[in-house]
Short mmCIF file of C-alpha atoms and ligand atoms in Angstrom, two decimals:
data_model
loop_
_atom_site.label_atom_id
_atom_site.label_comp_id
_atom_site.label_asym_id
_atom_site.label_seq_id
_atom_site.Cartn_x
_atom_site.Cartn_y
_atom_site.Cartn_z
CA UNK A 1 198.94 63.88 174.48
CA UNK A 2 199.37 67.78 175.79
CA UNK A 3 198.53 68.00 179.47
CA UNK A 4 198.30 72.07 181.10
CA UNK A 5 199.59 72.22 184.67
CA UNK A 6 196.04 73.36 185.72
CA UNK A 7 192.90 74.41 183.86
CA UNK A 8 189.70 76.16 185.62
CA UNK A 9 186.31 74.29 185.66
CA UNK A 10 183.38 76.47 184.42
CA UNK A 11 180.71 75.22 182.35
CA UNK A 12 177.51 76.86 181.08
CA UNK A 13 175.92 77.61 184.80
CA UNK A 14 178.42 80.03 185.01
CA UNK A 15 178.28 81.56 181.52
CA UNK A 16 174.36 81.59 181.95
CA UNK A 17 174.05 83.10 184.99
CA UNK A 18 176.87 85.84 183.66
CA UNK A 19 174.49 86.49 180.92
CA UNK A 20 171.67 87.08 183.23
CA UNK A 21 173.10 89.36 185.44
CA UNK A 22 174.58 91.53 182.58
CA UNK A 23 170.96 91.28 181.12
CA UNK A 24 169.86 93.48 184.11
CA UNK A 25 171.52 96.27 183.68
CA UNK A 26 173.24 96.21 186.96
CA UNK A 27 177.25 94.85 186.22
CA UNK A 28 179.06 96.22 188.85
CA UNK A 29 179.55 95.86 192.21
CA UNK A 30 175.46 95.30 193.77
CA UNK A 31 173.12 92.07 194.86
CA UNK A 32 175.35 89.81 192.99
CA UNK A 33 178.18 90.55 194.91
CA UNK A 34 176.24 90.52 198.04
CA UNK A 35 174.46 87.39 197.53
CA UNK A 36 177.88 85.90 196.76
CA UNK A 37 179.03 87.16 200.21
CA UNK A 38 176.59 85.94 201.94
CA UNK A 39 177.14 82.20 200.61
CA UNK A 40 180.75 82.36 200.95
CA UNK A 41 180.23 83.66 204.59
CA UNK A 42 178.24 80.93 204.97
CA UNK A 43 180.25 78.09 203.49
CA UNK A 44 183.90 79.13 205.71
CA UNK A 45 181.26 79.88 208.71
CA UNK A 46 182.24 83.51 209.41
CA UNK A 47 179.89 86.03 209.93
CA UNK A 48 180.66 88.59 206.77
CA UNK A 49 182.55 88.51 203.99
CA UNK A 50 183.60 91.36 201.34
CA UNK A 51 184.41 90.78 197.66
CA UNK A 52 187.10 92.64 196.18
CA UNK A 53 188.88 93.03 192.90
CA UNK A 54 191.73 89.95 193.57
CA UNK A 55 193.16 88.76 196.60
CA UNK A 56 196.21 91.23 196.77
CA UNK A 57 194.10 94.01 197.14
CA UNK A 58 192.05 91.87 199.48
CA UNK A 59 195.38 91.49 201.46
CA UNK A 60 196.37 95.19 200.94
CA UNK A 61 193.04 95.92 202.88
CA UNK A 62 193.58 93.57 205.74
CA UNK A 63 196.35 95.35 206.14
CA UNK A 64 194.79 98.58 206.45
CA UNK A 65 192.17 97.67 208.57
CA UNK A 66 194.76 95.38 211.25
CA UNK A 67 196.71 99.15 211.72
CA UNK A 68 199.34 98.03 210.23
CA UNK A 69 201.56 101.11 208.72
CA UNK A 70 205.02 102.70 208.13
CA UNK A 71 207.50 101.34 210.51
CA UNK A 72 205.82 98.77 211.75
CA UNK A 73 207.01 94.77 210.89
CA UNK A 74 205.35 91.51 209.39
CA UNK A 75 206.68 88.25 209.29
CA UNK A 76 205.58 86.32 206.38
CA UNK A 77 207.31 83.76 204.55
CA UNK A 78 209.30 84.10 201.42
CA UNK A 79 208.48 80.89 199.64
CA UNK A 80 204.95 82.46 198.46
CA UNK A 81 204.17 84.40 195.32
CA UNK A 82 204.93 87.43 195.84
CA UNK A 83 202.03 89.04 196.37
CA UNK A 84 202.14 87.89 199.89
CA UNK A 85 204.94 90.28 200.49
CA UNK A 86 204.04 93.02 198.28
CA UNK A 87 200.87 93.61 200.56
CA UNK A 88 203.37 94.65 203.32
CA UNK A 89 205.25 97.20 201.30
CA UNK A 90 201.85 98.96 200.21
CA UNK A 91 201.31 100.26 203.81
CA UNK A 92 204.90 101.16 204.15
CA UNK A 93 205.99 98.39 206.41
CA UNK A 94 208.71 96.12 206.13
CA UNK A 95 208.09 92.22 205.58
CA UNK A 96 210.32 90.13 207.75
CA UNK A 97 210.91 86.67 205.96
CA UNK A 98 210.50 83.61 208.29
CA UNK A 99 211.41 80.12 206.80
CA UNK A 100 208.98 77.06 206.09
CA UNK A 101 208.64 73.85 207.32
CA UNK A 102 208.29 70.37 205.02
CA UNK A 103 204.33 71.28 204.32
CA UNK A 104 205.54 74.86 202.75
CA UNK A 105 203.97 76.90 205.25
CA UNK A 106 205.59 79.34 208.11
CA UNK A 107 208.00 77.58 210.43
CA UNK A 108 206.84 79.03 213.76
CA UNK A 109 209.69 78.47 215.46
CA UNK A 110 211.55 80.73 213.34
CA UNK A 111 208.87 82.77 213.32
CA UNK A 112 209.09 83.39 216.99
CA UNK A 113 213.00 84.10 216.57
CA UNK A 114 211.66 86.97 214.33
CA UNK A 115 209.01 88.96 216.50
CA UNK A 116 210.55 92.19 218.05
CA UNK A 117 208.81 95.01 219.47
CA UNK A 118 208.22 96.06 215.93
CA UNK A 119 205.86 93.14 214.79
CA UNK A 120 202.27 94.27 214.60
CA UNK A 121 201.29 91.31 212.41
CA UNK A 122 201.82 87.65 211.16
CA UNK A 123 201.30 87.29 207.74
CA UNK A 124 200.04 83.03 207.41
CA UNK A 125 200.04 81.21 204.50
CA UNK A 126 198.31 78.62 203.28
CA UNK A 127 200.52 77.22 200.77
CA UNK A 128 199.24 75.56 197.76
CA UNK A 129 195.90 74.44 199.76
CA UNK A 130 197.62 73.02 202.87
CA UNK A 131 196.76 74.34 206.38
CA UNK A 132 199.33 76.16 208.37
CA UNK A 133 198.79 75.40 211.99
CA UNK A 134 196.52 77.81 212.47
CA UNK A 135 195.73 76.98 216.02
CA UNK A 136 199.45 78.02 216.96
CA UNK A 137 199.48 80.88 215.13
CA UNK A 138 196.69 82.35 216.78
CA UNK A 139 197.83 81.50 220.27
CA UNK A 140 201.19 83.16 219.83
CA UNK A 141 199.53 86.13 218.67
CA UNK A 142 197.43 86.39 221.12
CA UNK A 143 200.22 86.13 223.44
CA UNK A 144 202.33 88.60 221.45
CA UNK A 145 199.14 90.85 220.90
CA UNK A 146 200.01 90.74 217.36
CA UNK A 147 197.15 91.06 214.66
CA UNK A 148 196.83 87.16 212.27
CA UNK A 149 196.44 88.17 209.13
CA UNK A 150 195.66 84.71 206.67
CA UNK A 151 196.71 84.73 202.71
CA UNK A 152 194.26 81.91 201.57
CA UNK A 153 195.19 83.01 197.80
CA UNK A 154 195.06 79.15 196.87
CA UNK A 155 192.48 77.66 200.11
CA UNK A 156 189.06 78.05 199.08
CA UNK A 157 187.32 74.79 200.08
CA UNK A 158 190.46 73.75 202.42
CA UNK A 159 189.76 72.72 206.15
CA UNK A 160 191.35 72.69 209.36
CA UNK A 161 190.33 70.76 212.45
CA UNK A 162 186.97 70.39 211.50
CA UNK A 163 186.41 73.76 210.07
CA UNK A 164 186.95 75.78 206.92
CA UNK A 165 189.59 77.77 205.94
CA UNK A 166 187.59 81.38 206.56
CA UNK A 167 186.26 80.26 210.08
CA UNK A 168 189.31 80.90 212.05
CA UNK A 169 190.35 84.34 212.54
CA UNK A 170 189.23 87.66 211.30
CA UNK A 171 190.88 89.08 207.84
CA UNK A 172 191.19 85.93 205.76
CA UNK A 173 191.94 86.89 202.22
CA UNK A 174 191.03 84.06 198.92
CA UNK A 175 191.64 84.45 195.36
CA UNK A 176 189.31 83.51 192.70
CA UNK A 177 192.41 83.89 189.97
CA UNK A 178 191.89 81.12 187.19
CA UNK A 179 194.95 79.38 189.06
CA UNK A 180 193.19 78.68 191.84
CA UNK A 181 190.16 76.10 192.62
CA UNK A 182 187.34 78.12 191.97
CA UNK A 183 187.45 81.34 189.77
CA UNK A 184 185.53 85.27 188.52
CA UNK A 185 188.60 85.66 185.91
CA UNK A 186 189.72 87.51 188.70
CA UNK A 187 188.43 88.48 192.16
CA UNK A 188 189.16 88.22 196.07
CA UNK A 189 187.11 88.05 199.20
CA UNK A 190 187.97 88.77 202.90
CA UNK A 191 186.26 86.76 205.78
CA UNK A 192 185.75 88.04 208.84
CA UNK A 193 183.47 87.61 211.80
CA UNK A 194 184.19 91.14 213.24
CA UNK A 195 181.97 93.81 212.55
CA UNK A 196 184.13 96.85 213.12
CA UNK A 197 186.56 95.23 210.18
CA UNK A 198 183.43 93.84 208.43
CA UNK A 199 182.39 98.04 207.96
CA UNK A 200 185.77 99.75 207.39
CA UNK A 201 186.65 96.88 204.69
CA UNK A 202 183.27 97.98 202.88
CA UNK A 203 184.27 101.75 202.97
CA UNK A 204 187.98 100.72 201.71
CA UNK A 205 187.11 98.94 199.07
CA UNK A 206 184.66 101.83 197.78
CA UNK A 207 186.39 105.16 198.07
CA UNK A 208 185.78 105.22 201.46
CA UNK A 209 182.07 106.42 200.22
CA UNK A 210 179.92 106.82 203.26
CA UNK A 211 176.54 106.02 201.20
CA UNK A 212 177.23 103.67 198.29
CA UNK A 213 176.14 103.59 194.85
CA UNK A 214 173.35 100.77 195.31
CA UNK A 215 171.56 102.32 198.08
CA UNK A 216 171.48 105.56 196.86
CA UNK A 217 169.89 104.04 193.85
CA UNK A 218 167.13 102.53 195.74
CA UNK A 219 166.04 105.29 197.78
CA UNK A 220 163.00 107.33 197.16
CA UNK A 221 164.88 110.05 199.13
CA UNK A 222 168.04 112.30 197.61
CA UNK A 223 171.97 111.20 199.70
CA UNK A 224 174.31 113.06 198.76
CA UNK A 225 177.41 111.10 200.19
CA UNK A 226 180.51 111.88 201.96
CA UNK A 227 183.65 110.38 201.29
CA UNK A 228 185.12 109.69 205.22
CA UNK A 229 188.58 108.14 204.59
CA UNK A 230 191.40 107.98 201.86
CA UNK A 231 189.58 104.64 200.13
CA UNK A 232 190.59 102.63 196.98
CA UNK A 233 187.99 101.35 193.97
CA UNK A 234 188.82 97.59 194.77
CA UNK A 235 185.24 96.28 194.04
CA UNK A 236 183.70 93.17 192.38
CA UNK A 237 181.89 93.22 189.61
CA UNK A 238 177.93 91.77 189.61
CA UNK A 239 179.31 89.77 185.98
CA UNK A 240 182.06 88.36 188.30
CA UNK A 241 180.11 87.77 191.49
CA UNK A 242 177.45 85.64 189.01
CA UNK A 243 180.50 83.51 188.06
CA UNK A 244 181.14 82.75 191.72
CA UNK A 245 177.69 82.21 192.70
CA UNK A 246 177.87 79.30 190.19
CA UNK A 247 181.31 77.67 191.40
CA UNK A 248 181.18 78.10 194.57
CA UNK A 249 178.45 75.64 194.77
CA UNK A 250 180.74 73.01 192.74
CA UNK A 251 183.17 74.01 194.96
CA UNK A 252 183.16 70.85 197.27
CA UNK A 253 182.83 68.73 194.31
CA UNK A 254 185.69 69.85 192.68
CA UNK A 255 187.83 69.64 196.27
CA UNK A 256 186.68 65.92 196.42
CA UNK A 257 188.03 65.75 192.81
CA UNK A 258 191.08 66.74 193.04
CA UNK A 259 191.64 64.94 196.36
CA UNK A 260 190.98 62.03 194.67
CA UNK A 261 193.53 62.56 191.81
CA UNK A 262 196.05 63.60 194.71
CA UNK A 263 195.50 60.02 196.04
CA UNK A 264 196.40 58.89 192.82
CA UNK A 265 199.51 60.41 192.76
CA UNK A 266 200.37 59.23 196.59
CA UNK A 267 199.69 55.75 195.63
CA UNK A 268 201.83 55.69 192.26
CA UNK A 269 204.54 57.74 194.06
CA UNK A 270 205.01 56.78 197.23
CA UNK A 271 207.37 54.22 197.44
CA UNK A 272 210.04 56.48 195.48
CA UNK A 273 212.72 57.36 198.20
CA UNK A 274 214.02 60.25 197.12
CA UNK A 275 210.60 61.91 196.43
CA UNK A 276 208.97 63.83 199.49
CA UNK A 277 205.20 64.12 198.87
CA UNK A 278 202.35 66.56 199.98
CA UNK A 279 201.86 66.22 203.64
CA UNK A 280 198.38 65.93 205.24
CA UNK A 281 199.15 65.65 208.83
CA UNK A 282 195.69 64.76 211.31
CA UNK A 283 193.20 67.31 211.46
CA UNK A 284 194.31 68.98 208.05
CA UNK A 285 192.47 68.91 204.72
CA UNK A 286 193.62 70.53 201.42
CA UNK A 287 191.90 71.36 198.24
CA UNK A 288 195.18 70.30 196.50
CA UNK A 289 195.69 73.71 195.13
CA UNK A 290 198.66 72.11 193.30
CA UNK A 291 200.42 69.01 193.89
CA UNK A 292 204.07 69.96 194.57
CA UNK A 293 206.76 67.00 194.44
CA UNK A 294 210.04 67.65 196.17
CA UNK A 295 213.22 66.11 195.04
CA UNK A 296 215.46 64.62 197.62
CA UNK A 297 219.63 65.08 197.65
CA UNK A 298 219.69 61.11 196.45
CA UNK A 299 216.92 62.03 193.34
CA UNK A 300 219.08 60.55 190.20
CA UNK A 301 217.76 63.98 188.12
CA UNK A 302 217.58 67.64 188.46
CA UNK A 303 214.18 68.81 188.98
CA UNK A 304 215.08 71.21 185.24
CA UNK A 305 216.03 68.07 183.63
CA UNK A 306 212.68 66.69 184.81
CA UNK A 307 210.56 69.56 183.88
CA UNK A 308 212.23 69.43 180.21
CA UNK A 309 212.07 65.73 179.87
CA UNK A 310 207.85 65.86 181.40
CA UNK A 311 207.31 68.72 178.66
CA UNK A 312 209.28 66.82 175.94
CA UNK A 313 206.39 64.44 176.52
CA UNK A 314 203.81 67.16 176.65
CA UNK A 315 203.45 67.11 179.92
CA UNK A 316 203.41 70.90 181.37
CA UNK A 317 205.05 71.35 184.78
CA UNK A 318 205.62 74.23 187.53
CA UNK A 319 209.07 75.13 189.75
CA UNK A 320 207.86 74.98 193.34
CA UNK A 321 206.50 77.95 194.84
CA UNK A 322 208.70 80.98 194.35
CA UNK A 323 210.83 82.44 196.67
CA UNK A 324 210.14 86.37 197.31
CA UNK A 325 213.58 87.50 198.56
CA UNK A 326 215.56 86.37 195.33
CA UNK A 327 213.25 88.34 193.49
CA UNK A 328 214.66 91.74 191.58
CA UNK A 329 211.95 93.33 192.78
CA UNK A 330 213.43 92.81 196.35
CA UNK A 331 217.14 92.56 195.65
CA UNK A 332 218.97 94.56 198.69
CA UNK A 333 215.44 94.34 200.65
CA UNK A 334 216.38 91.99 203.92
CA UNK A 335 219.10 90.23 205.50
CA UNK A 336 217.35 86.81 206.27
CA UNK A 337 219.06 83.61 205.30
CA UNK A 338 216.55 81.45 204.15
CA UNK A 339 218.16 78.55 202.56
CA UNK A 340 215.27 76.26 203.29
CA UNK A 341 212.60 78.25 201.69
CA UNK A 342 215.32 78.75 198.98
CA UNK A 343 216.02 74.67 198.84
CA UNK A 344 212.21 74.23 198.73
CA UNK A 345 211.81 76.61 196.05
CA UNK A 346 214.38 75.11 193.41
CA UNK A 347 214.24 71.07 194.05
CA UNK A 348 210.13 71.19 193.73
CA UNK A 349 207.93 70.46 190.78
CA UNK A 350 204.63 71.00 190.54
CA UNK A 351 203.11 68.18 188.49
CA UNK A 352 199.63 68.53 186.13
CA UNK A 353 196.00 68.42 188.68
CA UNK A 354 192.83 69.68 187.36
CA UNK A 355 189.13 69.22 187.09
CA UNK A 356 188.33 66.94 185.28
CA UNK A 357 191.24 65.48 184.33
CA UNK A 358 190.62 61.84 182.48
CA UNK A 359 191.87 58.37 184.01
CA UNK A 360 194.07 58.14 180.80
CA UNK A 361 195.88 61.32 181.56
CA UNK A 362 196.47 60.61 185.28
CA UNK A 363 197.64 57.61 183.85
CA UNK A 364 200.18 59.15 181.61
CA UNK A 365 201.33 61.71 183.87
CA UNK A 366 202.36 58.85 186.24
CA UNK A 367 203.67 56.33 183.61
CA UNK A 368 205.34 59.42 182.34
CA UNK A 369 207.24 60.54 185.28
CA UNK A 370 207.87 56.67 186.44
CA UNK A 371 209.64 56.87 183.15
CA UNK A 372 211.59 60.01 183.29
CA UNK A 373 212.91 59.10 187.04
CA UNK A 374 214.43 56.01 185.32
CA UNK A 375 216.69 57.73 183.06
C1 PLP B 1 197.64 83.80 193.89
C2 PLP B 1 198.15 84.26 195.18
C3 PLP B 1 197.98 85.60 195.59
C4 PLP B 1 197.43 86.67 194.69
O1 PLP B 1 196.09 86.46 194.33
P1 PLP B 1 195.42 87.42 193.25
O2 PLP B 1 193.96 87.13 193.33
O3 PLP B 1 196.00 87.03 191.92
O4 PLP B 1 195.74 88.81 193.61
C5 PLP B 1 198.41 85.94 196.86
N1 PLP B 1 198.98 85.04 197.68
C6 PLP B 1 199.17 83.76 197.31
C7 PLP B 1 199.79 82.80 198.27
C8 PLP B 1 198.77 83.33 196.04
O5 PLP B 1 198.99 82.07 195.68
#
């Protein structure tokens, strides 16, 4: 058997309704992208949302429109890819690494440790699919007056007390990569319930074009547009948008899917001592963006050994979530210890969880690593 770490669902909805909407002329950004706003507004319960090109230049964006520029600070955590941090450096600030508690995401006591007259924003991840406290976070802004900014790269379809991911604050960026739940190849979208950021994300995303391209098509009258701000050509396509149309309303479907191979997992693993498992503390739902196993001190084999001896068995594995601050790209960039995040980062394996994925290979994924641990 050859199991992938993760594989995206599409199936001929998606391919149809591609076809369609390339079939009428219209491909790029226009009333496939906005009807796919609309319903993704809809489904997190915020007021607008934008599509964009990917979810780092969704982030880059939120950064714009939160003020955030040279000099100023964000504290975001390490253990993320590293787009997370990358958004930071694009407006010329600096990206102050906080460290992460057992569930991956921002330890807010550390985070507090790390706010100085400097901090204009907190960067929150949603790691893998599992809420931060978001509730927290947006009290100590607001008691900070510092802007929340949420990466939701992997959270599409998560919820948090009672709401989804999207409802909670204003510049909430997702990714539609193939990695994540749902996918457009590639794409992003920003939620938002405020209008002001709701407008100046629209005139970002486009050149900062004060008349854009579809309206000016519809009109029986000649625009001739201004351009009103240095802008960036981050759109969606219409092709792309179609795609999303179509998963986003499997999207629940394939949550409740994966949650219930998750389960699986808990059940076959749980009684292991020296494995730590996905937490889902009260109030907190994940889409189970990946199901990340940590290894304890007491585990009787290196997570590499375990990786190896899972692929030997063609079984394809992940290291846990990546650790920014190691990376080349930042070598000499801050001063933060972060052996946590760095602890998380190297003992972690993320282990094969996809839609659909048959009861024979759950089955050999767990017989598989019941068998490995034994060695
Ligand atoms: C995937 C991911 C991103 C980047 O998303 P793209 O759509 O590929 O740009 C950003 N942040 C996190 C946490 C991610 O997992």
């Amino acid at each position: 058997m050859k199991i992938p770490v993760a594989k995206p669902y599409l199936d001929k909805e998606e391919a149809q309704y591609a076809y369609d909407t390339i079939l009428t002329g219209w491909v790029t950004q226009g009333p496939k992208v906005t009807e796919f706003e609309e319903k993704f507004a809809t489904y997190v319960g915020s007021k607008y949302a934008v599509a964009v090109s990917n979810c780092t230049t969704g982030l880059h964006l939120a950064m714009i429109a939160a003020g955030v520029q040279e000099g100023d600070e964000v504290i975001c955590p390490s253990l993320s890819y590293i787009a997370t941090a990358n958004c930071i450096r694009y407006v010329g600030a600096k990206a102050i690494f906080a460290e992460v508690n057992e569930e991956y995401n921002l330890d807010i006591e550390d985070v507090k440790k790390k706010i100085t007259p400097k901090t204009k924003a907190i960067l929150v991840v949603h790691q893998i699919g599992m809420p931060a406290d978001i509730e927290a976070f947006r009290n100590l802004c607001k008691e900070k007056n510092i802007i929340l900014i949420e990466d939701a790269a992997c959270a599409a379809g998560s919820a948090y007390k009672g709401h989804k991911i999207g409802y909670h604050s204003d510049l909430v960026c997702f990714s539609f990569h193939p990695r994540k739940v749902i996918t457009t190849g590639d794409g992003g979208i920003i939620t938002t319930s405020r209008a002001d950021f709701y407008e100046r994300l629209k005139l970002l995303r486009q050149h900062g074009m004060a008349v854009n391209d579809r309206v000016r098509h519809e009109s029986t009258k000649v625009i001739i547009t201004d351009h009103l701000e240095l802008g960036y050509n981050y759109r969606m396509t219409d092709i792309q948008a179609a795609v999303g149309i179509k998963q986003l309303e499997k999207l629940d479907w394939i949550v409740e899917e994966r949650r219930k191979i998750a389960l699986q997992y808990h059940e076959a693993f749980k009684d292991i001592d020296f494995f730590r498992l996905p937490i889902e503390r009260e109030g907190y739902f994940s889409n189970y963006q990946s199901y990340s196993i940590y290894l304890k001190e007491n585990s009787p084999i290196s997570r590499d050994d375990m990786m190896q001896k899972l692929l030997d068995m063609g079984i394809a594995t992940r290291s846990g979530v990546m650790t920014s601050h190691r990376e080349t790209a930042y070598i000499g960039y801050s001063e933060e210890k972060l052996p946590i995040s760095e602890d998380l980062c190297d003992q972690s394996i993320i282990i094969p969880l996809y839609v659909p994925m048959s009861q024979e290979e759950i089955n050999y994924v767990i017989e598989s690593i019941k068998t490995v641990i034994k060695l």
